[in-house]
Coordinates of C-alpha atoms and ligand atoms in Angstrom, one line a residue:
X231 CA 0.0 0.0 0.0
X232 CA 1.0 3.2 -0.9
X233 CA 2.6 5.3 1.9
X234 CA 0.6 9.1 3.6
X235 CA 2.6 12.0 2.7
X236 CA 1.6 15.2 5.1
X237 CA 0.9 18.1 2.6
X238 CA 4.5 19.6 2.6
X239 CA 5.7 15.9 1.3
X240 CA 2.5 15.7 -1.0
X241 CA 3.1 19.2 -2.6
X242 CA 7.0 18.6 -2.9
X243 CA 6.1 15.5 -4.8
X244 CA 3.6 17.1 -7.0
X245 CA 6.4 19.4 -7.7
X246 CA 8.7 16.7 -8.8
X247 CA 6.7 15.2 -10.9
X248 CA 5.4 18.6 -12.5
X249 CA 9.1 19.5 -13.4
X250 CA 9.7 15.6 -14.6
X251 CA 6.8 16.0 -16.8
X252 CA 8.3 19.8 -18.2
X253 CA 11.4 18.2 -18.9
X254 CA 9.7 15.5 -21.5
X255 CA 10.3 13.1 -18.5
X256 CA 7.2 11.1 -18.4
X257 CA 7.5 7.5 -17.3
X258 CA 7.9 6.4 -14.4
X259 CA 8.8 3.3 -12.7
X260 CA 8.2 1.8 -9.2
X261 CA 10.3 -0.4 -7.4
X262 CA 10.0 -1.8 -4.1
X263 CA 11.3 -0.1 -1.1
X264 CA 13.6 -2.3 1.4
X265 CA 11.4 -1.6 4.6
X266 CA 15.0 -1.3 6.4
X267 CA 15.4 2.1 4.8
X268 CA 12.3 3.4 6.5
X269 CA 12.2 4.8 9.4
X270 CA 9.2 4.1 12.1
X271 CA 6.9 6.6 11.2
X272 CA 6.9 5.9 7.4
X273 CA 7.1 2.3 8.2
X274 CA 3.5 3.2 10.2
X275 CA 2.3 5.8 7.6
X276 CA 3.1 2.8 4.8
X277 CA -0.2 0.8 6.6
X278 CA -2.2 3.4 6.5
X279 CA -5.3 3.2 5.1
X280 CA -5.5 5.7 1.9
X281 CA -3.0 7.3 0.1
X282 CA -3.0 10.7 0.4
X283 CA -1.0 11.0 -3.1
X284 CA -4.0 9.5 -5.4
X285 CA -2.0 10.2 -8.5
X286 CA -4.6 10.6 -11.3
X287 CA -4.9 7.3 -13.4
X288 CA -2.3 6.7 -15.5
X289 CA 0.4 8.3 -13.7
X290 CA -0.2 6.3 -10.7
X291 CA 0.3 3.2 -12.8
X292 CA 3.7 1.3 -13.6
X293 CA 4.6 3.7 -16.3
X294 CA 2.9 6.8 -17.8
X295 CA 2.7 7.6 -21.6
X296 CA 2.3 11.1 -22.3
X297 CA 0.3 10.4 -25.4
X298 CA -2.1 8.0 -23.5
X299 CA -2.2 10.4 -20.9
X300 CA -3.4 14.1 -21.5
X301 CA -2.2 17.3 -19.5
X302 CA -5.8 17.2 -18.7
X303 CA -6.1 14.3 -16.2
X304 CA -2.9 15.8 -14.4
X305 CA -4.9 19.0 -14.3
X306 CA -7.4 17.3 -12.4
X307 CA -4.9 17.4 -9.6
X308 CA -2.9 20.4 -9.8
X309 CA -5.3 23.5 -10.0
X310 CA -4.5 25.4 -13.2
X311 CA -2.1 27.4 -13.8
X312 CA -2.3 31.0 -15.1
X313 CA -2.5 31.8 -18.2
X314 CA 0.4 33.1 -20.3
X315 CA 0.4 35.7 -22.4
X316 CA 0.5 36.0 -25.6
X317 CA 3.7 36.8 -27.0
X318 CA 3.9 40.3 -28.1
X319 CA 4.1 41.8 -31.3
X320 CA 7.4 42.0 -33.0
X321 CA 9.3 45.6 -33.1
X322 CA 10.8 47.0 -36.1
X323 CA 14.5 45.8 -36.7
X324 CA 17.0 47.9 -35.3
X325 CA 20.1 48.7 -37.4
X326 CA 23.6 46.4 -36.3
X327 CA 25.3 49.7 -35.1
X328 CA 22.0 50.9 -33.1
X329 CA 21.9 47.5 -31.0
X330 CA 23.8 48.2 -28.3
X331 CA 22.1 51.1 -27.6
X332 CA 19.0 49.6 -28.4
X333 CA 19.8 47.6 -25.3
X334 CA 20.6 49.9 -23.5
X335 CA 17.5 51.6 -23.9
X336 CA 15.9 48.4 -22.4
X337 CA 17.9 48.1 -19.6
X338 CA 17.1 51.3 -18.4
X339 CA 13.4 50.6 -18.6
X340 CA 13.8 48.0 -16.5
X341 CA 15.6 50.4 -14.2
X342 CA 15.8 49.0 -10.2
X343 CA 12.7 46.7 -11.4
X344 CA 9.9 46.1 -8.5
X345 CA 7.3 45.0 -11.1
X346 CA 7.1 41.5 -9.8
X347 CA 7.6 39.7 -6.6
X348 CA 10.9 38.4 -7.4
X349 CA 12.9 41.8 -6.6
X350 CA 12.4 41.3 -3.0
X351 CA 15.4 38.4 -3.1
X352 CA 17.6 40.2 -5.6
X353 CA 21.0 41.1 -5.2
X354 CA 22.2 41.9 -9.3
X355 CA 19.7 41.9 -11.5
X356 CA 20.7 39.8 -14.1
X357 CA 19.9 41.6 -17.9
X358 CA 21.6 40.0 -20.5
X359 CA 25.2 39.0 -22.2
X360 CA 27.1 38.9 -25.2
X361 CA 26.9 40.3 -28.6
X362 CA 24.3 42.3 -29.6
X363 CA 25.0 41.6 -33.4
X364 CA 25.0 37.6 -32.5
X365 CA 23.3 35.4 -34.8
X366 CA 23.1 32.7 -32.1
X367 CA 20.9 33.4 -29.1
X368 CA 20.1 31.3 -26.2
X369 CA 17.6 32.1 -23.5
X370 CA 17.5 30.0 -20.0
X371 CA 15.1 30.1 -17.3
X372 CA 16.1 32.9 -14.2
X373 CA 19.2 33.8 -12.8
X374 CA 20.8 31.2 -10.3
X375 CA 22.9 32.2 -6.8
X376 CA 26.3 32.8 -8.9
X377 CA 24.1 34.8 -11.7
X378 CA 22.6 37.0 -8.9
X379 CA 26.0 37.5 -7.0
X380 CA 27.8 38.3 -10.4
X381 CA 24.7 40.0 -12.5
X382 CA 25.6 38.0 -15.4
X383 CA 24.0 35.1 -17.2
X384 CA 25.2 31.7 -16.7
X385 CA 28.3 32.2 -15.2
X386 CA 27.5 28.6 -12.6
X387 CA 28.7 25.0 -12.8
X388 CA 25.6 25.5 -15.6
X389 CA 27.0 28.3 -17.2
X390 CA 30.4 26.2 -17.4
X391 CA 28.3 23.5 -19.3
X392 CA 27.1 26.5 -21.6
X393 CA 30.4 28.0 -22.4
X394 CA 31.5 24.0 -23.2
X395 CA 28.7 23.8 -25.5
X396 CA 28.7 27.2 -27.3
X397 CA 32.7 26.1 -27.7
X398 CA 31.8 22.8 -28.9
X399 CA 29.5 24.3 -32.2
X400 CA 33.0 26.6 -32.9
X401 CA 31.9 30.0 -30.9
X402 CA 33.3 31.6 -28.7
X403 CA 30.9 33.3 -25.9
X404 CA 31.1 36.4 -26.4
X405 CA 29.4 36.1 -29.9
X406 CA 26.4 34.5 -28.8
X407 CA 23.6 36.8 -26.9
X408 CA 22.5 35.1 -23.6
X409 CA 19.2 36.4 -21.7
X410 CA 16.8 34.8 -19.1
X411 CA 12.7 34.8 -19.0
X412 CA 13.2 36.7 -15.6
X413 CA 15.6 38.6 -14.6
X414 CA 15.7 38.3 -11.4
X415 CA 16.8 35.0 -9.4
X416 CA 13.6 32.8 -7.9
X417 CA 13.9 31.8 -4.7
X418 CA 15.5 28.5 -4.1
X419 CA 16.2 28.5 -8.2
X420 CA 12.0 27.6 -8.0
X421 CA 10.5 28.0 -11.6
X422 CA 9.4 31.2 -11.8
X423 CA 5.5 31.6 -10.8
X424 CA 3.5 32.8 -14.4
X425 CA 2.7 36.1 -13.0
X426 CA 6.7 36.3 -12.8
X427 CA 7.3 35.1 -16.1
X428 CA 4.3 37.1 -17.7
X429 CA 5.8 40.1 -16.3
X430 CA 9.1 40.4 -17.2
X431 CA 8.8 37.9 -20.3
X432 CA 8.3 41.1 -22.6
X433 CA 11.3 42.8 -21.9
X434 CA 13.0 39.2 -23.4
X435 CA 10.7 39.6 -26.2
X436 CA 12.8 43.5 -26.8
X437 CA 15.8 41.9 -26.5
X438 CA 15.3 39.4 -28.8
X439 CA 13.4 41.5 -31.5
X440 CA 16.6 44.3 -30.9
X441 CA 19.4 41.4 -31.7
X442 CA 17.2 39.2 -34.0
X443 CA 19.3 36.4 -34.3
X444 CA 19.0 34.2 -37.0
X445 CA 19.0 30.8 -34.6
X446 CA 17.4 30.8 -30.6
X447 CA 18.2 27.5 -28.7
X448 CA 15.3 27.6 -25.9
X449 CA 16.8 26.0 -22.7
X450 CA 14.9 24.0 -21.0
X451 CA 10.7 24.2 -20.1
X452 CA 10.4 27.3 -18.9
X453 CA 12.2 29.2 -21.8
X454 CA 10.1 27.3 -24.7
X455 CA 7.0 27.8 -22.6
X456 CA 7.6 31.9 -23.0
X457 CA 8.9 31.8 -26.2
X458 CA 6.1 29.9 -27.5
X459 CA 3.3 31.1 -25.1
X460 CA 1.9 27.3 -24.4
X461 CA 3.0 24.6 -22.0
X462 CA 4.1 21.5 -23.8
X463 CA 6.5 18.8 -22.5
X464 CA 9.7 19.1 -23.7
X465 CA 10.0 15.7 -25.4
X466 CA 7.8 16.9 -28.5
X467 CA 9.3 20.3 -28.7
X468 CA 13.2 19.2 -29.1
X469 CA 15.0 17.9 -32.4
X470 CA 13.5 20.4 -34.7
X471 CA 12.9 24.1 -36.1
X472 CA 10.4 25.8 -35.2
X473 CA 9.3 29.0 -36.7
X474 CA 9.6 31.7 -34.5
X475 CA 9.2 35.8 -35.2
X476 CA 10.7 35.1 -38.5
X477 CA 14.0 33.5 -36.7
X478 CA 14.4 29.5 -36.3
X479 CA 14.1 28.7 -32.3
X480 CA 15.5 25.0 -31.4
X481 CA 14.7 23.8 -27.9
X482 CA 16.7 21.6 -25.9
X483 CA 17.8 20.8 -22.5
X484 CA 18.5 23.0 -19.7
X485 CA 21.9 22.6 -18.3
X486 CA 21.4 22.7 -15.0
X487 CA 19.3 19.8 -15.9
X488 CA 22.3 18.2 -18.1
X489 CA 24.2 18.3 -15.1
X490 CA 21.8 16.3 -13.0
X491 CA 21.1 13.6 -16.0
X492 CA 24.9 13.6 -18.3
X493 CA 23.0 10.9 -20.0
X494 CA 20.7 13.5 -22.0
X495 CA 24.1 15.6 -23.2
X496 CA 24.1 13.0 -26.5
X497 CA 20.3 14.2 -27.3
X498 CA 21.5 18.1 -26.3
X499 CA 24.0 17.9 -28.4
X500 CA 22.0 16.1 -31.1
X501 CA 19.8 19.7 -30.9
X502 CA 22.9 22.2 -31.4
X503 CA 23.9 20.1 -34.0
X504 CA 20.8 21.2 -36.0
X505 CA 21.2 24.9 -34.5
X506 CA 24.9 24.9 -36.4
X507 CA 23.8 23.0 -39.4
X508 CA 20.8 26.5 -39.6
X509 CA 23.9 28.8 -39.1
X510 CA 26.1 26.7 -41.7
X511 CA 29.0 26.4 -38.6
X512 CA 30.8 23.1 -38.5
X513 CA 32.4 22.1 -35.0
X514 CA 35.8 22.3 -34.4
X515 CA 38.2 19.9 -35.5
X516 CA 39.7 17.6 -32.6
X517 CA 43.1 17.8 -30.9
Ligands
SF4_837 S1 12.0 39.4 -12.5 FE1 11.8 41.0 -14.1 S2 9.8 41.9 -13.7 FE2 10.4 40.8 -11.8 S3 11.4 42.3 -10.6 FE3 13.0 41.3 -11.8 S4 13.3 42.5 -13.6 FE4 11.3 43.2 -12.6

């Protein structure tokens, strides 16, 4: 019998599986637990009754097929989200030698931002990096700890990964453009909350439209779920070109997430592979 979870437990789980699911991570396998691992109270909680966690049919089963198994039924259980907005219109191009102050401009509209909830832990906002000219443009999720010490994208254990990949396509960094949905770190490195994203989302959106890069590589959930304004699971969103304000957006792994799961770096780099073959680069010859 399934073990009680109190509602901290039950809600952390729900989590879990909510950010499985975002990554394209949808089945799941139980094995048994070896009862010496439990301690007294779960050992009690395991005889209880009913499970507190009644995972919606299919997902409570032995595995769970995201095409059997609609969004929908999951719903049932987590209370919808907010919606997101529509992505906005695009701007007018900006000419190469405006960009930077183009940027600039955008920057300073965002000024010592209190717009959403997520100022209140901020220590650097973290705006944007690289090339404003860059025909290569990746956009992550939110600023992590090192990010909102530094005030600089990607500049973690993550951001290492980043750099690796960016050199492995034949770039260097500071030719790419690198931005976040929010600007400001989430507490705990949470996803940020939709009223979060929907806020600062459309100061991405200027920053995009102002560099216009011929290729965006989406990383991870969050970032295809603003770019694209719809929640899909990552599995049916990677390992192709999708049309995207007249530029070509590939979505692939996050790599914070990469970093958790080295397994998934084959099918990450499998999706900059078809971001270089778009910008006619060929990687760097070995040795
Ligand atoms: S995350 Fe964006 S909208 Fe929210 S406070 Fe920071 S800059 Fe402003």
């Amino acid at each position: 019998m399934a073990p009680a979870f109190d509602p901290a437990t039950r809600e952390a789980l729900l989590a879990r599986v909510r950010f499985y699911r975002d990554l394209g991570l949808t089945e799941f396998y139980r094995r048994p637990v070896d009862p010496a691992l439990l301690g007294a109270e779960s050992l009690q909680n395991l005889s209880a009754p009913e499970p507190a966690l009644s995972l919606p049919k299919g997902l409570a089963s032995e595995t769970w097929d995201s095409t059997t198994q609609p969004a929908l039924q999951e719903d049932k259980l987590i209370p919808p989200r907010k919606p997101l907005l529509a992505p906005p219109e695009i701007a007018d191009a900006v000419p190469s030698a405006d960009r930077a102050s183009a940027l600039q401009l955008i920057r300073e509209d965002i000024g010592d931002c209190t717009r959403c909830a997520l100022h209140k832990g901020r220590n650097k906002l973290v705006f944007g990096d690289g090339s404003p000219n860059a025909r290569l443009m990746f956009v992550g999720e939110g600023p992590g700890a090192d990010e909102d010490a530094q005030g600089i994208p990607f500049v973690g254990k993550a951001g290492q990964l980043l750099n690796n990949m960016i050199a492995a396509m034949g770039l260097k960094r500071e030719e790419v453009y690198i931005a976040n949905v929010v600007k400001c770190r989430p507490p705990g490195n949470r996803t940020p909350e939709p009223e979060e994203g929907n806020t600062c989302s459309p100061f991405l959106f200027r920053q995009i439209d102002v560099v216009r890069p011929q290729v965006i590589v989406a990383l991870g959930a969050t970032a295809a779920t603003y770019l694209l304004g719809q929640r899909q699971p990552l599995a049916g969103l990677r390992g192709r070109v999708h049309a995207f304000r007249g530029m070509q957006l590939i979505i692939t792994y996050h790599p914070a997430y990469l970093l958790r799961d080295p397994r998934q770096k084959k099918e990450a780099w499998a999706d900059l592979q078809i971001a270089m073959r778009e910008l006619g680069l060929k990687a760097p010859a070995k040795g």
